[in-house]
Amino acid sequence: AAGVIQSPRHLIKEKRETATLKCYPIPRHDTVYWYQQGPGQDPQFLISFYEKMQSDKGSIPDRFSAQQFSDYHSELNMSSLELGDSALYFCASSLGRGLAGYTFGSGTRLTVV
Amino acid sequence: ELKVEQNPLFLSMQEGKNYTIYCNYSTTSDRLYWYRQDPGKSLESLFVLLSNGAVKQEGRLMASLDTKARLSTLHITAAVHDLSATYFCAVDYSGAGSYQLTFGKGTKLSVIP
């Protein structure tokens, strides 16, 4: 079965650089979520999109922005990167806002040096 | 604000033993999820619990939900080494029309031969 696809799997950036993470949800899923997981931490909700419209915002820094495109893929744009942005970034998708569960992608490991 | 508390946070158990992980949450929700995460890996969905009294079992793991007590349990029967991982519970908070998962801190399980 198709899963949530994230790219790249690993990314190394220097401080103050920008990064773009991509997410391709499961076909026909109508909602996409972004989560950030620091080392040894639980995943923290950043932002979500329902039918290509921003649905909800969590603890997303102003330096980050995201959007969902007409083909339902989503991108998380991160600017002015800081060392503290080093984390695993997960994208998840769901149908019907989680009634059948949320499926997570493999994640992008971002390292800021 | 929704709070999700798991305990214990660390669990070391011998193979063949039984144990229970507890997940309490602070606001009304009928939907609770359990995930497994291996180090540096994605979140693997274990159980989706959608109603009061729901009980689901898969192999040596059994999850239950009591929405009145705002409590879910993940019971491990006759643990084996392969179950070593971090287990997260997450609650689907739909307050104010938004939908997002709020995670507990996770329970790091180590099964010792």
GROMACS .gro file of C-alpha atoms in nm:
model
  226
    1ALA     CA    1   0.000   0.000   0.000
    2ALA     CA    2   0.114   0.355  -0.070
    3GLY     CA    3   0.263   0.534   0.225
    4VAL     CA    4   0.347   0.893   0.311
    5ILE     CA    5   0.662   0.990   0.124
    6GLN     CA    6   0.902   1.247   0.262
    7SER     CA    7   1.211   1.392   0.107
    8PRO     CA    8   1.491   1.431   0.164
    9ARG     CA    9   1.561   1.168   0.431
   10HIS     CA   10   1.859   1.357   0.565
   11LEU     CA   11   1.958   1.719   0.535
   12ILE     CA   12   2.256   1.908   0.673
   13LYS     CA   13   2.244   2.286   0.672
   14GLU     CA   14   2.447   2.563   0.824
   15LYS     CA   15   2.308   2.822   1.060
   16ARG     CA   16   2.109   3.096   0.890
   17GLU     CA   17   2.052   2.886   0.579
   18THR     CA   18   1.713   2.781   0.447
   19ALA     CA   19   1.568   2.434   0.403
   20THR     CA   20   1.266   2.292   0.225
   21LEU     CA   21   1.111   1.962   0.324
   22LYS     CA   22   0.862   1.784   0.104
   23CYS     CA   23   0.575   1.551   0.182
   24TYR     CA   24   0.357   1.343  -0.047
   25PRO     CA   25   0.050   1.215   0.140
   26ILE     CA   26  -0.131   0.889   0.082
   27PRO     CA   27  -0.353   0.926  -0.226
   28ARG     CA   28  -0.705   1.049  -0.140
   29HIS     CA   29  -0.605   1.158   0.209
   30ASP     CA   30  -0.746   1.504   0.264
   31THR     CA   31  -0.534   1.630   0.555
   32VAL     CA   32  -0.160   1.675   0.597
   33TYR     CA   33   0.018   1.745   0.924
   34TRP     CA   34   0.375   1.845   1.009
   35TYR     CA   35   0.543   1.747   1.335
   36GLN     CA   36   0.885   1.822   1.482
   37GLN     CA   37   1.056   1.573   1.712
   38GLY     CA   38   1.367   1.682   1.898
   39PRO     CA   39   1.613   1.425   2.037
   40GLY     CA   40   1.447   1.222   2.311
   41GLN     CA   41   1.128   1.427   2.280
   42ASP     CA   42   0.772   1.357   2.178
   43PRO     CA   43   0.651   1.487   1.841
   44GLN     CA   44   0.525   1.843   1.850
   45PHE     CA   45   0.253   1.959   1.614
   46LEU     CA   46   0.356   2.239   1.379
   47ILE     CA   47   0.084   2.294   1.121
   48SER     CA   48  -0.185   2.116   0.922
   49PHE     CA   49  -0.372   2.151   0.595
   50TYR     CA   50  -0.720   2.028   0.512
   51GLU     CA   51  -0.812   2.019   0.146
   52LYS     CA   52  -0.520   2.248   0.064
   53MET     CA   53  -0.622   2.514   0.313
   54GLN     CA   54  -0.429   2.577   0.633
   55SER     CA   55  -0.630   2.411   0.905
   56ASP     CA   56  -0.447   2.461   1.229
   57LYS     CA   57  -0.124   2.600   1.365
   58GLY     CA   58   0.076   2.468   1.654
   59SER     CA   59   0.415   2.563   1.784
   60ILE     CA   60   0.555   2.662   1.447
   61PRO     CA   61   0.817   2.939   1.456
   62ASP     CA   62   0.757   3.248   1.244
   63ARG     CA   63   1.071   3.151   1.049
   64PHE     CA   64   0.886   2.847   0.919
   65SER     CA   65   0.609   2.841   0.664
   66ALA     CA   66   0.425   2.567   0.486
   67GLN     CA   67   0.182   2.517   0.204
   68GLN     CA   68  -0.011   2.245   0.032
   69PHE     CA   69  -0.024   2.236  -0.344
   70SER     CA   70  -0.294   2.140  -0.592
   71ASP     CA   71  -0.159   1.784  -0.613
   72TYR     CA   72  -0.189   1.765  -0.231
   73HIS     CA   73   0.182   1.747  -0.167
   74SER     CA   74   0.306   1.980   0.103
   75GLU     CA   75   0.629   2.166   0.166
   76LEU     CA   76   0.771   2.298   0.490
   77ASN     CA   77   1.001   2.596   0.436
   78MET     CA   78   1.246   2.683   0.710
   79SER     CA   79   1.454   2.998   0.704
   80SER     CA   80   1.727   3.148   0.922
   81LEU     CA   81   1.800   2.803   1.058
   82GLU     CA   82   1.918   2.774   1.416
   83LEU     CA   83   2.103   2.493   1.591
   84GLY     CA   84   1.786   2.421   1.788
   85ASP     CA   85   1.600   2.339   1.466
   86SER     CA   86   1.796   2.015   1.442
   87ALA     CA   87   1.529   1.747   1.472
   88LEU     CA   88   1.328   1.482   1.297
   89TYR     CA   89   1.048   1.634   1.094
   90PHE     CA   90   0.752   1.410   1.025
   91CYS     CA   91   0.469   1.454   0.786
   92ALA     CA   92   0.147   1.264   0.846
   93SER     CA   93  -0.170   1.233   0.646
   94SER     CA   94  -0.523   1.125   0.728
   95LEU     CA   95  -0.863   1.080   0.573
   96GLY     CA   96  -1.162   1.228   0.747
   97ARG     CA   97  -0.950   1.398   1.011
   98GLY     CA   98  -0.809   1.092   1.175
   99LEU     CA   99  -1.109   0.862   1.193
  100ALA     CA  100  -0.902   0.590   1.028
  101GLY     CA  101  -0.586   0.699   1.202
  102TYR     CA  102  -0.289   0.907   1.104
  103THR     CA  103  -0.011   0.765   0.888
  104PHE     CA  104   0.335   0.905   0.935
  105GLY     CA  105   0.612   0.930   0.680
  106SER     CA  106   0.966   0.814   0.745
  107GLY     CA  107   1.071   1.163   0.844
  108THR     CA  108   1.345   1.404   0.744
  109ARG     CA  109   1.639   1.432   0.979
  110LEU     CA  110   1.758   1.792   0.972
  111THR     CA  111   2.095   1.873   1.120
  112VAL     CA  112   2.194   2.237   1.154
  113VAL     CA  113   2.566   2.296   1.204
  114GLU     CA  114  -0.489   2.296   2.672
  115LEU     CA  115  -0.484   1.922   2.623
  116LYS     CA  116  -0.230   1.735   2.834
  117VAL     CA  117  -0.137   1.373   2.775
  118GLU     CA  118   0.057   1.193   3.044
  119GLN     CA  119   0.219   0.855   3.010
  120ASN     CA  120   0.370   0.641   3.278
  121PRO     CA  121   0.611   0.499   3.326
  122LEU     CA  122   0.850   0.693   3.103
  123PHE     CA  123   1.112   0.419   3.125
  124LEU     CA  124   1.041   0.051   3.162
  125SER     CA  125   1.292  -0.228   3.183
  126MET     CA  126   1.138  -0.571   3.193
  127GLN     CA  127   1.249  -0.928   3.156
  128GLU     CA  128   1.140  -1.146   2.870
  129GLY     CA  129   0.828  -1.340   2.949
  130LYS     CA  130   0.688  -1.086   3.195
  131ASN     CA  131   0.371  -0.881   3.169
  132TYR     CA  132   0.335  -0.509   3.217
  133THR     CA  133   0.100  -0.219   3.150
  134ILE     CA  134   0.169   0.132   3.023
  135TYR     CA  135  -0.081   0.399   3.123
  136CYS     CA  136  -0.194   0.703   2.930
  137ASN     CA  137  -0.406   0.974   3.091
  138TYR     CA  138  -0.539   1.277   2.910
  139SER     CA  139  -0.698   1.594   3.033
  140THR     CA  140  -0.991   1.680   2.806
  141THR     CA  141  -1.277   1.496   2.648
  142SER     CA  142  -1.176   1.292   2.350
  143ASP     CA  143  -1.313   0.976   2.199
  144ARG     CA  144  -1.010   0.898   1.990
  145LEU     CA  145  -0.680   0.768   2.113
  146TYR     CA  146  -0.385   0.626   1.923
  147TRP     CA  147  -0.085   0.416   2.015
  148TYR     CA  148   0.238   0.433   1.817
  149ARG     CA  149   0.567   0.250   1.830
  150GLN     CA  150   0.894   0.419   1.743
  151ASP     CA  151   1.232   0.256   1.701
  152PRO     CA  152   1.535   0.485   1.744
  153GLY     CA  153   1.561   0.735   1.458
  154LYS     CA  154   1.267   0.577   1.280
  155SER     CA  155   0.913   0.672   1.195
  156LEU     CA  156   0.602   0.635   1.408
  157GLU     CA  157   0.435   0.303   1.342
  158SER     CA  158   0.063   0.293   1.412
  159LEU     CA  159  -0.031   0.018   1.655
  160PHE     CA  160  -0.388   0.086   1.757
  161VAL     CA  161  -0.668   0.330   1.684
  162LEU     CA  162  -0.925   0.342   1.965
  163LEU     CA  163  -1.238   0.530   1.870
  164SER     CA  164  -1.494   0.469   2.142
  165ASN     CA  165  -1.539   0.412   2.511
  166GLY     CA  166  -1.466   0.054   2.604
  167ALA     CA  167  -1.272  -0.016   2.285
  168VAL     CA  168  -1.025  -0.299   2.319
  169LYS     CA  169  -0.786  -0.406   2.048
  170GLN     CA  170  -0.521  -0.676   2.044
  171GLU     CA  171  -0.232  -0.747   1.813
  172GLY     CA  172   0.009  -1.020   1.909
  173ARG     CA  173   0.146  -0.957   2.257
  174LEU     CA  174  -0.001  -0.607   2.278
  175MET     CA  175  -0.350  -0.513   2.389
  176ALA     CA  176  -0.487  -0.160   2.414
  177SER     CA  177  -0.802  -0.034   2.581
  178LEU     CA  178  -0.980   0.297   2.618
  179ASP     CA  179  -1.195   0.431   2.901
  180THR     CA  180  -1.316   0.773   2.792
  181LYS     CA  181  -1.496   0.841   3.120
  182ALA     CA  182  -1.175   0.796   3.315
  183ARG     CA  183  -0.976   0.956   3.030
  184LEU     CA  184  -0.743   0.661   3.046
  185SER     CA  185  -0.593   0.421   2.797
  186THR     CA  186  -0.373   0.124   2.873
  187LEU     CA  187  -0.127  -0.070   2.664
  188HIS     CA  188  -0.076  -0.416   2.808
  189ILE     CA  189   0.225  -0.623   2.716
  190THR     CA  190   0.197  -0.997   2.756
  191ALA     CA  191   0.501  -1.225   2.780
  192ALA     CA  192   0.742  -0.961   2.654
  193VAL     CA  193   1.005  -1.048   2.397
  194HIS     CA  194   1.317  -0.853   2.302
  195ASP     CA  195   1.166  -0.743   1.970
  196LEU     CA  196   0.917  -0.528   2.162
  197SER     CA  197   1.198  -0.299   2.280
  198ALA     CA  198   1.108   0.048   2.148
  199THR     CA  199   0.947   0.374   2.256
  200TYR     CA  200   0.569   0.367   2.276
  201PHE     CA  201   0.365   0.683   2.244
  202CYS     CA  202   0.001   0.741   2.308
  203ALA     CA  203  -0.162   1.034   2.131
  204VAL     CA  204  -0.498   1.199   2.162
  205ASP     CA  205  -0.687   1.354   1.877
  206TYR     CA  206  -0.787   1.697   2.002
  207SER     CA  207  -1.069   1.847   1.804
  208GLY     CA  208  -1.122   2.159   2.009
  209ALA     CA  209  -1.246   2.468   1.824
  210GLY     CA  210  -1.282   2.271   1.504
  211SER     CA  211  -0.914   2.195   1.466
  212TYR     CA  212  -0.768   1.850   1.452
  213GLN     CA  213  -0.424   1.757   1.571
  214LEU     CA  214  -0.254   1.482   1.763
  215THR     CA  215  -0.110   1.560   2.102
  216PHE     CA  216   0.144   1.303   2.217
  217GLY     CA  217   0.248   1.179   2.555
  218LYS     CA  218   0.617   1.188   2.645
  219GLY     CA  219   0.658   0.826   2.544
  220THR     CA  220   0.752   0.512   2.733
  221LYS     CA  221   1.093   0.371   2.649
  222LEU     CA  222   1.065  -0.003   2.685
  223SER     CA  223   1.368  -0.227   2.715
  224VAL     CA  224   1.307  -0.600   2.723
  225ILE     CA  225   1.600  -0.785   2.873
  226PRO     CA  226   1.668  -1.148   2.781
   0.00000   0.00000   0.00000
